Amino acid sequence: MFRRERSIPLRGSAAALCNNLSVLQLPSRNLTHFGVVHGPSAQLVSAAPEGVPLAQRQLHAKEGAGVSPPLITQVHWCVLPFRVLLVLTSHRGIQMYESDGSVMVYWHALDSGDASPVQAVFARGIAASGHFICVGTWSGRILVFDIPAKGPNIVLSEELAGHQTPVTDIATEPAQGQDCVADMVTADDSGLLCVWRSGPEFKLLTRIPGFGVPCPSVQLWHGTVAAGYGDGQVRLYEAGTGTLHVQISAHARAICALDLAPEVGKLLSAAEDTFVHIWKLSRSPESGYTEVEHCHGECVPDTQVCGARFCDPSGSSFAVTGYDLAEILRFSSV
Amino acid sequence: MSVRTLPLLFLNLGGEMLYILDQRLRAQNIPGDKARKDEWTEVDRKRVLHDIISTMFNRKFMEELFKPQELYSKKALRTVYDRLAHASIMRLNQASMDKLYDLMTMAFKHQVLLCPRPKDVLLVTFNHLDAIKGFIQDSPAILHQVEEIFRQLTEVKCFFLLCLWQTYGGLSAGEFQLIRQTLLTFFQDLHIRVSLFLKDKVQNSNGRFVLPVSGPVPWGTEVPGLIRMFDSKGKEVKKVEFKHGGNYVTAPKEGSFELYGDRVLKLGTNIYNECRALTFSKGPQDAQTSVIYITLREEPFPPNFTGIFLWEAMKSAWLLPT
């Protein structure tokens, strides 16, 4: 059972994008940072445990050539071994800031050279993998940036080819120790999933084909890929082989966000049908197959949800954003 | 954002505008023989709708509209509809034009939000276009050069359909999702309360639309509530049901994307009828209600031959089966 907690007000409403909420938990400082995209600006809010807002900051997409102010597609905190960076992707390029958004440390302009006039050009999909930050683009290419322990000497080290349609989301997990284990998965508008092994050079391990429906959100947990699709399905695959293990008819509309509480194996799914669901992932001791159990469903009335994240490692609280809603809704278990 | 959104925005808002003007003109209708010079008749109403439709489907304008481009700003788009509304013998004062535009935008925002799948915005567009057909049928016969009409007929019909199919016919689900997001960005933060929507419980008193959690799921989506687990050979080994919380049923059939067909979806059809007065309020409390009032132009209006040719051509085009 979950109850509604105090909402955090936003200066601008949330835009109708997918994965439109990023959360940075700082338990040692008794603080949680939230990031939401409004449109041409993104909002950062820090809040105390009871949801009392403490500080706000607005970031804008860097201007470039064009008639109207560029729109932001995603904002996301990347936790690296020695630092945390805030990454902002837009229709112009990629901006990286110190974690509180105070200083921009890097700007990468997108190359729209081979785009046709009908194609929208943008960056979307952000994840940290070791000391790399990976960002997806409209062409399907994944840009891999090498991040130093401190300072602005960020370098584009690799461009990964694997997708032919715009990238939607990227998920990573710490390598499990063995050599050839998958630790990154990327998804795109056609529903194709690419599974990678990170390293000085990233290696494509498996491709999991789509079925004509976009995959807006993806997560990776102990070698299992969890993917949310535009037809409301959540599917779990074995990352190494691409074998489908679980198929959930989870939502009645397109899924917009997935999140994981990796310590306890909890998965959060949110969709445009106004529902948020929490699932428990486990491995059957007899068969070794992945199993899923439904834990909780929450309806956010009359709200097209666009972002959802767990707010603590045990998955006992979560936050939600909705299109046109100028607040972050918070829920915690009783 | 998607550079293919403007035609959909323009056509659907234009369609809503025609519904509303038609309803208002019927409400202000006076029987032909009893009308004074400054009062509306059935013939006047049809004239207004035909003139606006012919302006909307003007070939040069269509060519411009279908070019890949960013959406016009809100101000620029409003100017386009100001001009369109005044393309005929009709005049609207500023307050009435404001109300008309507010209602058009809230109506289309509602339709986009409630579309089951992103590509269903095309079905909404077809609903508007099917209704526009009806407005130009049974028109008073105006006789002009037959050859000219035949020439215009083929040109206009082919050109318009070509534009529509070229632009949207081959788009993927992902591209329609981007179009949907572009439209929702355009309508972000608009919460004008419309009495018709409030009465029908389609909108809450805070201006937010009601999102139902029951009814048919989109075509291609399964009713939520089932978890299926498979072994490494793809054989189903376990099936568990869970309580989703909504009350959904399977979709009966898919709407037709052909030139003629059952669209199934009701969004984009004419929800205004003669019995309903259209009123608005903007503030948190019910403001003084006002009604769109349409008057005749004061200065004499010259007959628009180009417009008449075009609507005759359009009328014949729509009436001919493919």
XYZ file of C-alpha atoms in Angstrom:
656
model
C 0.000 0.000 0.000
C 1.248 3.450 -0.920
C 0.006 6.854 0.177
C 0.309 10.246 -1.469
C 2.931 12.462 0.099
C 3.375 16.190 -0.228
C 3.935 17.243 -3.874
C 6.882 19.324 -4.971
C 5.760 22.372 -6.959
C 7.412 23.159 -10.286
C 7.740 26.538 -11.984
C 6.717 25.061 -15.324
C 4.612 22.042 -16.235
C 6.205 18.824 -17.459
C 6.453 18.320 -21.217
C 4.863 15.313 -22.958
C 8.160 13.447 -23.357
C 9.141 9.952 -22.230
C 11.482 9.366 -19.292
C 10.715 12.899 -18.144
C 11.942 12.631 -14.573
C 15.434 12.107 -13.240
C 16.175 11.601 -9.552
C 19.529 11.857 -7.781
C 19.410 10.367 -4.312
C 21.897 11.860 -1.825
C 21.078 10.013 1.424
C 24.270 11.220 3.139
C 23.107 14.808 2.710
C 19.441 14.050 3.391
C 18.585 15.482 0.013
C 16.970 14.354 -3.210
C 17.424 16.173 -6.522
C 14.690 16.054 -9.165
C 15.007 17.054 -12.832
C 12.031 17.671 -15.160
C 11.870 18.991 -18.739
C 9.332 21.772 -19.351
C 10.065 22.501 -23.010
C 12.821 24.933 -23.922
C 13.908 24.782 -20.262
C 14.506 22.088 -17.661
C 13.900 22.473 -13.955
C 16.069 21.168 -11.149
C 14.592 21.005 -7.649
C 16.243 19.822 -4.438
C 14.016 18.582 -1.680
C 14.350 17.416 1.916
C 13.019 13.966 2.901
C 9.473 15.220 3.618
C 9.343 16.799 0.173
C 9.989 20.335 1.325
C 11.554 22.116 -1.664
C 14.871 23.716 -0.811
C 16.378 25.039 -4.030
C 15.324 25.467 -7.667
C 17.283 26.096 -10.828
C 16.290 26.413 -14.473
C 18.532 25.379 -17.342
C 18.017 26.264 -20.975
C 19.003 24.563 -24.191
C 21.963 26.284 -25.793
C 20.793 28.503 -28.658
C 21.912 27.712 -32.147
C 20.802 28.501 -35.700
C 17.030 28.363 -35.981
C 13.805 30.299 -35.648
C 12.424 29.135 -32.306
C 14.232 28.308 -29.025
C 15.415 24.694 -29.141
C 13.485 22.130 -27.115
C 15.083 19.886 -24.517
C 14.421 16.161 -24.935
C 15.790 14.800 -21.668
C 17.626 15.682 -18.465
C 19.465 12.988 -16.490
C 22.039 12.649 -13.716
C 24.975 10.365 -14.520
C 26.721 8.826 -11.517
C 30.351 8.072 -12.413
C 33.074 6.581 -10.177
C 34.540 9.959 -9.137
C 31.897 12.527 -9.974
C 28.256 13.125 -10.837
C 27.388 15.065 -13.993
C 24.013 16.390 -15.125
C 23.384 15.814 -18.835
C 20.842 17.708 -20.900
C 19.962 16.668 -24.468
C 18.138 18.884 -26.946
C 17.416 19.483 -30.615
C 20.781 21.231 -30.885
C 23.170 19.075 -28.921
C 24.357 17.751 -25.604
C 25.151 19.886 -22.555
C 26.930 18.538 -19.451
C 26.929 20.332 -16.097
C 28.244 19.812 -12.585
C 25.600 17.897 -10.637
C 23.887 20.982 -9.203
C 23.570 22.543 -12.654
C 25.681 25.521 -11.676
C 28.457 25.239 -14.268
C 28.368 23.860 -17.816
C 31.497 21.761 -18.323
C 30.943 20.523 -21.874
C 28.922 21.256 -25.032
C 28.625 18.990 -28.035
C 26.742 20.287 -31.092
C 24.864 17.669 -33.091
C 25.926 17.126 -36.667
C 22.793 17.251 -38.807
C 24.786 16.934 -42.036
C 23.136 13.874 -43.517
C 19.619 14.478 -42.173
C 16.853 14.890 -44.762
C 14.632 18.015 -44.438
C 11.802 15.937 -42.989
C 13.885 14.422 -40.216
C 13.917 15.922 -36.751
C 17.461 16.206 -35.388
C 17.952 15.664 -31.662
C 19.854 13.803 -28.942
C 17.913 11.517 -26.580
C 18.818 8.664 -24.235
C 21.443 9.204 -21.537
C 23.333 6.749 -19.303
C 26.615 6.411 -17.432
C 28.742 3.310 -17.953
C 31.892 3.209 -15.837
C 33.753 6.409 -16.689
C 31.817 6.875 -19.917
C 28.610 8.734 -20.625
C 26.596 7.371 -23.553
C 24.067 9.531 -25.393
C 21.729 8.456 -28.199
C 20.861 10.481 -31.307
C 18.147 10.895 -33.962
C 20.160 8.862 -36.502
C 20.467 5.837 -34.218
C 24.139 6.457 -33.463
C 25.243 6.307 -29.816
C 27.903 8.838 -28.798
C 30.335 7.636 -26.140
C 32.061 10.355 -24.112
C 35.124 9.665 -21.966
C 34.795 11.589 -18.686
C 37.887 12.453 -16.637
C 37.764 12.270 -12.813
C 37.501 16.030 -12.700
C 37.640 19.049 -15.003
C 36.169 19.770 -18.428
C 38.446 17.637 -20.637
C 35.600 15.494 -21.890
C 36.292 13.723 -25.172
C 34.015 11.995 -27.669
C 35.767 8.639 -27.815
C 33.481 6.486 -29.956
C 30.299 6.469 -32.070
C 28.391 3.205 -31.900
C 26.370 1.993 -34.863
C 23.582 -0.408 -34.117
C 20.322 1.447 -34.592
C 18.760 2.870 -37.756
C 15.965 4.844 -36.125
C 16.063 7.495 -33.360
C 17.354 6.228 -30.012
C 14.829 6.445 -27.186
C 16.620 5.255 -24.037
C 19.824 3.708 -22.688
C 20.282 1.615 -19.543
C 23.431 0.329 -17.862
C 24.434 -1.678 -14.831
C 27.805 -2.235 -13.212
C 29.627 -5.133 -14.899
C 29.005 -8.295 -12.889
C 32.670 -9.235 -12.728
C 32.925 -11.680 -15.622
C 34.471 -10.733 -18.915
C 31.839 -11.058 -21.582
C 28.785 -9.947 -19.668
C 26.420 -7.374 -21.090
C 26.289 -4.152 -19.157
C 24.477 -1.728 -21.477
C 21.259 -1.873 -23.478
C 20.022 0.738 -25.977
C 16.518 1.057 -27.440
C 14.967 2.908 -30.375
C 11.749 4.048 -32.062
C 11.362 0.798 -34.017
C 11.491 -1.281 -30.818
C 14.953 -2.717 -31.579
C 17.145 -3.364 -28.530
C 20.939 -3.554 -28.760
C 22.894 -5.173 -25.952
C 26.521 -4.060 -25.448
C 29.601 -4.755 -23.371
C 31.384 -1.593 -22.317
C 35.098 -1.088 -22.425
C 37.751 1.049 -24.061
C 35.834 -0.093 -27.155
C 32.176 -1.014 -26.793
C 31.154 -4.323 -28.330
C 27.695 -5.178 -29.667
C 26.706 -8.559 -28.175
C 23.065 -9.124 -29.138
C 20.236 -7.530 -31.101
C 16.677 -8.082 -29.918
C 14.353 -7.171 -32.789
C 11.295 -5.004 -32.297
C 7.809 -5.661 -33.594
C 6.877 -2.329 -35.157
C 6.196 -0.565 -31.877
C 8.580 1.985 -30.264
C 10.431 1.040 -27.085
C 10.516 4.345 -25.144
C 12.107 2.975 -21.976
C 14.516 0.230 -20.983
C 16.278 -1.077 -17.841
C 18.949 -3.686 -17.102
C 19.058 -5.837 -13.958
C 21.402 -8.777 -13.342
C 21.646 -9.639 -17.004
C 17.923 -9.226 -17.634
C 16.661 -6.531 -20.001
C 13.315 -4.967 -19.020
C 11.735 -3.084 -21.946
C 8.544 -1.011 -22.020
C 6.763 -0.601 -25.351
C 4.338 1.749 -27.090
C 1.596 -0.902 -26.958
C 1.668 -1.028 -23.154
C 3.693 -4.252 -22.897
C 6.655 -4.840 -20.606
C 8.960 -7.604 -21.810
C 11.896 -9.184 -19.997
C 14.712 -10.733 -22.045
C 17.925 -12.491 -21.143
C 20.532 -9.929 -22.187
C 23.169 -12.349 -23.415
C 20.945 -14.396 -25.738
C 17.958 -12.130 -26.358
C 15.547 -14.878 -25.234
C 12.145 -13.620 -24.151
C 11.353 -14.801 -20.614
C 8.416 -12.680 -19.471
C 5.674 -10.804 -21.319
C 3.389 -8.534 -19.288
C 0.243 -6.858 -20.647
C 0.997 -4.109 -18.212
C -0.717 -0.960 -19.503
C -3.510 0.173 -21.821
C -1.492 2.940 -23.446
C 2.135 3.619 -24.373
C 4.666 3.129 -21.596
C 6.619 6.318 -20.923
C 9.043 5.330 -18.147
C 10.640 2.370 -16.388
C 12.815 2.505 -13.291
C 14.640 -0.049 -11.146
C 15.458 -0.400 -7.475
C 18.357 -2.775 -8.180
C 19.088 -3.818 -4.582
C 15.650 -5.392 -4.202
C 14.826 -6.184 -7.840
C 11.807 -3.915 -8.030
C 10.682 -2.520 -11.393
C 8.459 0.539 -11.809
C 6.431 1.067 -15.001
C 4.445 4.182 -15.854
C 2.275 4.875 -18.902
C -0.029 7.360 -20.593
C -2.986 5.344 -19.251
C -2.547 7.220 -15.897
C -1.263 4.109 -14.108
C 2.017 3.337 -12.335
C 2.794 -0.314 -11.497
C 5.465 -1.875 -9.307
C 6.759 -5.371 -10.099
C 9.091 -7.725 -8.241
C 11.679 -9.477 -10.376
C 13.258 -12.695 -9.180
C 14.901 -15.849 -10.445
C 13.191 -19.139 -9.809
C 15.591 -21.345 -7.746
C 14.423 -24.538 -9.535
C 14.338 -23.473 -13.172
C 16.621 -20.434 -13.066
C 14.107 -18.532 -15.172
C 13.151 -14.937 -14.498
C 9.817 -14.508 -12.749
C 7.695 -11.445 -12.178
C 5.112 -10.692 -9.542
C 2.819 -7.669 -9.496
C 3.211 -5.712 -6.228
C 1.210 -2.541 -6.556
C -0.783 -0.400 -8.978
C -1.458 3.307 -8.532
C -3.785 5.456 -10.621
C -2.857 9.119 -11.029
C -6.297 10.423 -12.035
C -6.620 12.348 -15.302
C -2.851 12.558 -15.722
C -0.889 11.410 -18.736
C 2.190 10.267 -16.811
C 5.482 11.158 -18.525
C 8.113 10.278 -15.911
C 8.463 8.024 -12.871
C 11.393 7.092 -10.597
C 12.046 5.323 -7.327
C 13.272 7.780 -4.688
C 15.167 5.358 -2.446
C 17.243 2.193 -3.030
C 14.681 -0.088 -1.371
C 11.922 1.030 -3.722
C 9.635 2.080 -0.899
C 8.938 5.497 -2.384
C 8.543 6.866 -5.895
C 7.871 10.135 -7.724
C 5.783 10.821 -10.828
C 5.467 13.658 -13.365
C 2.557 14.199 -15.746
C 1.990 16.201 -18.931
C 0.674 19.686 -18.132
C 1.207 19.095 -14.407
C 3.274 21.714 -12.577
C 4.227 19.495 -9.647
C 6.098 16.307 -8.868
C 3.793 13.792 -7.196
C 5.324 11.639 -4.462
C 4.186 8.307 -3.043
C 5.611 6.241 -0.213
C 4.678 2.881 1.207
C 2.907 2.568 4.514
C 10.204 18.416 -32.826
C 8.476 16.902 -35.843
C 8.440 19.077 -38.983
C 5.375 17.244 -40.319
C 2.892 18.497 -37.765
C 1.547 21.736 -39.238
C -0.901 20.259 -41.815
C -2.553 18.149 -39.102
C -2.783 21.101 -36.717
C -4.212 23.378 -39.390
C -6.758 20.937 -40.864
C -8.131 19.779 -37.533
C -8.400 23.260 -36.010
C -10.026 24.400 -39.273
C -12.494 21.537 -39.036
C -13.457 22.490 -35.475
C -13.879 26.101 -36.586
C -16.334 25.024 -39.297
C -18.363 22.941 -36.822
C -18.646 25.885 -34.439
C -19.472 28.471 -37.104
C -22.066 26.125 -38.591
C -23.706 25.706 -35.184
C -23.685 29.437 -34.451
C -25.053 30.363 -37.866
C -27.863 27.806 -37.507
C -28.653 29.255 -34.076
C -28.841 32.714 -35.592
C -30.760 31.434 -38.654
C -33.837 33.252 -39.869
C -36.172 31.698 -42.526
C -35.283 33.178 -45.925
C -38.550 34.955 -46.616
C -38.691 36.548 -43.179
C -35.081 37.737 -43.031
C -34.201 41.379 -43.061
C -31.155 42.546 -45.019
C -28.933 42.257 -41.901
C -30.118 38.818 -40.760
C -28.755 35.342 -41.605
C -30.436 32.833 -43.881
C -29.689 29.240 -44.800
C -28.162 30.401 -48.103
C -25.873 32.826 -46.268
C -24.708 30.063 -43.911
C -23.799 27.756 -46.776
C -22.047 30.604 -48.563
C -19.859 31.298 -45.513
C -18.881 27.659 -45.057
C -18.149 27.200 -48.754
C -15.991 30.307 -48.892
C -13.970 29.231 -45.863
C -13.533 25.680 -47.165
C -12.370 26.886 -50.552
C -9.848 29.202 -48.885
C -8.580 26.374 -46.660
C -8.025 24.102 -49.643
C -6.512 26.724 -51.906
C -3.743 24.987 -53.842
C -0.996 27.532 -53.200
C -1.772 27.532 -49.510
C -1.761 23.707 -49.390
C 1.648 23.647 -51.120
C 3.027 25.987 -48.472
C 1.370 24.088 -45.622
C 2.751 20.674 -46.535
C 6.387 21.813 -46.735
C 8.401 20.317 -43.840
C 8.584 23.102 -41.275
C 8.315 23.909 -37.569
C 4.911 24.795 -36.207
C 3.890 28.438 -36.541
C 4.005 30.353 -33.269
C 0.693 30.596 -31.406
C 0.349 34.220 -32.503
C 1.023 33.457 -36.171
C -1.447 30.590 -36.206
C -4.112 32.753 -34.591
C -3.641 35.321 -37.384
C -4.182 32.595 -40.005
C -7.550 31.714 -38.430
C -8.506 35.373 -38.080
C -8.034 35.714 -41.861
C -9.782 32.421 -42.552
C -12.814 33.343 -40.450
C -13.095 36.590 -42.406
C -12.757 34.974 -45.840
C -16.458 35.484 -46.487
C -19.422 37.719 -45.736
C -19.076 37.065 -42.024
C -17.576 39.312 -39.335
C -16.616 38.442 -35.785
C -15.696 41.001 -33.169
C -12.478 40.537 -31.197
C -14.158 38.900 -28.183
C -16.063 36.445 -30.391
C -12.929 35.583 -32.365
C -11.079 34.976 -29.064
C -13.817 32.641 -27.889
C -13.941 30.802 -31.209
C -10.177 30.237 -31.157
C -10.185 29.120 -27.494
C -12.881 26.565 -28.212
C -11.159 25.268 -31.366
C -7.861 24.760 -29.570
C -9.336 23.127 -26.464
C -11.407 20.778 -28.636
C -8.423 19.611 -30.673
C -6.209 19.387 -27.559
C -8.805 17.034 -26.081
C -8.839 14.912 -29.250
C -5.030 14.595 -29.362
C -4.833 13.714 -25.664
C -7.475 11.017 -25.941
C -6.228 9.414 -29.170
C -5.670 5.738 -28.293
C -2.606 5.443 -30.554
C -0.466 8.325 -31.866
C -1.401 7.461 -35.495
C -5.103 7.760 -34.625
C -4.660 11.532 -35.023
C -5.013 10.695 -38.752
C -8.436 9.168 -38.036
C -9.383 12.378 -36.216
C -8.268 14.289 -39.319
C -10.377 12.027 -41.531
C -13.396 12.619 -39.285
C -12.998 16.354 -39.828
C -12.517 15.918 -43.580
C -15.542 13.587 -43.855
C -17.648 16.281 -42.181
C -16.302 18.993 -44.495
C -17.627 16.845 -47.378
C -21.083 17.183 -45.859
C -20.839 20.965 -45.684
C -20.256 21.290 -49.408
C -22.919 18.819 -50.523
C -26.441 20.039 -51.381
C -25.157 23.488 -52.210
C -27.227 25.868 -54.260
C -26.300 25.202 -57.875
C -24.158 27.924 -59.320
C -23.610 27.453 -63.006
C -20.294 28.322 -64.533
C -17.961 27.041 -67.179
C -18.083 23.253 -67.082
C -14.599 22.749 -68.513
C -13.123 24.968 -65.821
C -14.787 22.899 -63.105
C -13.556 19.612 -64.584
C -10.019 20.914 -64.749
C -10.078 22.194 -61.182
C -11.723 18.980 -60.000
C -8.953 16.661 -61.086
C -6.227 19.028 -59.989
C -7.566 19.779 -56.528
C -8.600 16.244 -55.652
C -5.360 14.679 -56.781
C -3.202 17.374 -55.290
C -4.733 17.333 -51.845
C -4.834 13.561 -51.504
C -1.308 13.310 -52.854
C -0.089 15.734 -50.193
C -1.832 13.823 -47.430
C -0.626 10.380 -48.468
C 2.899 11.515 -49.306
C 3.311 13.146 -45.926
C 1.672 10.610 -43.641
C 1.139 7.403 -45.578
C 4.498 5.817 -44.778
C 5.201 7.129 -41.299
C 6.201 4.727 -38.524
C 4.651 4.515 -35.064
C 7.724 6.303 -33.676
C 7.290 9.218 -36.079
C 3.595 9.533 -35.140
C 4.656 9.543 -31.474
C 6.935 12.517 -32.216
C 4.053 14.300 -34.021
C 1.824 13.683 -31.011
C 4.481 15.086 -28.650
C 4.865 18.142 -30.913
C 1.111 18.789 -30.824
C 0.968 18.352 -27.039
C 3.866 20.792 -26.632
C 1.887 23.343 -28.687
C -1.143 22.886 -26.386
C 0.843 22.749 -23.130
C -0.613 24.821 -20.257
C -3.914 25.619 -22.013
C -6.659 25.004 -19.449
C -9.592 27.111 -20.633
C -12.841 25.740 -19.229
C -15.571 25.170 -21.805
C -19.128 24.814 -20.501
C -19.998 22.142 -23.085
C -17.040 20.016 -21.907
C -17.785 20.663 -18.226
C -21.418 19.650 -18.738
C -20.438 16.458 -20.553
C -17.905 15.637 -17.799
C -15.145 15.626 -20.375
C -13.318 18.377 -18.479
C -12.865 18.944 -14.736
C -13.585 22.238 -13.031
C -9.829 22.901 -12.845
C -9.690 22.874 -16.650
C -7.962 19.496 -16.954
C -9.424 16.872 -19.233
C -10.865 13.632 -17.876
C -8.785 10.624 -18.978
C -11.051 7.559 -18.810
C -9.609 4.289 -17.515
C -12.264 2.113 -19.108
C -13.427 1.237 -22.597
C -11.672 -0.404 -25.534
C -7.878 -0.582 -25.579
C -6.139 0.799 -28.691
C -6.040 -1.490 -31.722
C -2.955 -3.702 -31.322
C -2.821 -3.408 -27.525
C -3.821 -6.257 -25.223
C -6.154 -5.749 -22.296
C -3.808 -5.298 -19.285
C -3.806 -7.916 -16.550
C -1.690 -10.864 -17.672
C 1.880 -11.964 -16.907
C 3.223 -14.766 -19.107
C 6.529 -16.518 -18.368
C 8.506 -18.616 -20.878
C 11.374 -21.118 -20.808
C 14.500 -20.765 -22.926
C 12.811 -22.601 -25.803
C 9.912 -20.129 -25.894
C 7.370 -22.441 -24.301
C 4.962 -20.785 -21.900
C 5.560 -22.200 -18.416
C 3.443 -19.970 -16.200
C 0.536 -17.563 -16.583
C -0.544 -15.220 -13.789
C -3.277 -12.617 -13.759
C -2.998 -9.358 -11.869
C -5.446 -6.588 -11.085
C -4.657 -3.636 -13.362
C -7.082 -1.149 -11.839
C -8.775 -0.019 -15.051
C -11.831 -1.523 -16.725
C -10.702 -2.187 -20.295
C -12.086 -4.364 -23.068
C -10.654 -5.545 -26.405
C -10.885 -3.135 -29.332
C -13.722 -4.260 -31.669
C -12.043 -3.231 -34.948
C -9.518 -0.837 -36.446
C -10.640 2.467 -37.909
C -10.262 2.860 -41.665
C -7.454 5.035 -43.077
C -8.880 4.833 -46.607
C -10.549 7.723 -48.423
C -13.948 6.325 -47.467
C -14.567 4.080 -44.472
C -15.763 3.618 -40.913
C -13.291 5.564 -38.749
C -14.636 3.833 -35.558
C -13.110 6.621 -33.437
C -15.598 9.362 -32.523
C -12.959 12.004 -31.749
C -13.086 14.744 -34.385
C -16.756 14.265 -35.250
C -19.193 17.136 -34.814
C -20.138 17.312 -31.121
C -21.993 20.610 -31.424
C -25.699 20.624 -32.174
C -28.389 23.260 -32.291
C -29.638 22.727 -28.753
C -26.358 23.576 -27.072
C -25.269 27.117 -26.474
C -21.510 27.554 -26.484
C -20.189 29.432 -23.513
C -16.787 29.842 -21.900
C -15.091 30.842 -18.734
C -11.431 31.441 -18.065
C -11.032 32.167 -14.389
C -11.176 29.844 -11.412
C -14.698 30.969 -10.700
C -17.357 30.943 -13.398
C -16.796 34.203 -15.201
C -19.526 36.054 -17.012
C -20.482 33.776 -19.900
C -20.373 35.096 -23.412
C -21.484 33.704 -26.678
C -19.848 33.831 -30.101
C -21.868 36.294 -32.091
C -21.554 36.575 -35.814
C -22.633 39.583 -37.825
C -22.741 40.402 -41.499
C -19.977 42.512 -42.960
C -20.939 46.172 -43.114
C -19.273 46.911 -46.453
C -20.508 45.155 -49.652
C -18.552 42.008 -50.469
C -17.664 41.236 -54.117
C -18.591 37.751 -55.396
C -15.594 35.430 -55.181
C -15.473 33.562 -58.489
C -12.264 31.724 -57.707
C -13.750 30.540 -54.469
C -16.886 29.346 -56.205
C -14.943 27.414 -58.840
C -12.898 25.737 -56.129
C -15.824 24.657 -54.019
C -17.707 23.328 -57.005
C -14.617 21.337 -57.858
C -14.186 20.131 -54.278
C -17.840 19.154 -54.090
C -17.609 17.026 -57.203
C -14.290 15.569 -56.095
C -15.608 14.371 -52.769
C -18.786 12.979 -54.237
C -16.981 10.817 -56.777
C -15.956 7.383 -55.488
C -12.329 6.342 -56.152
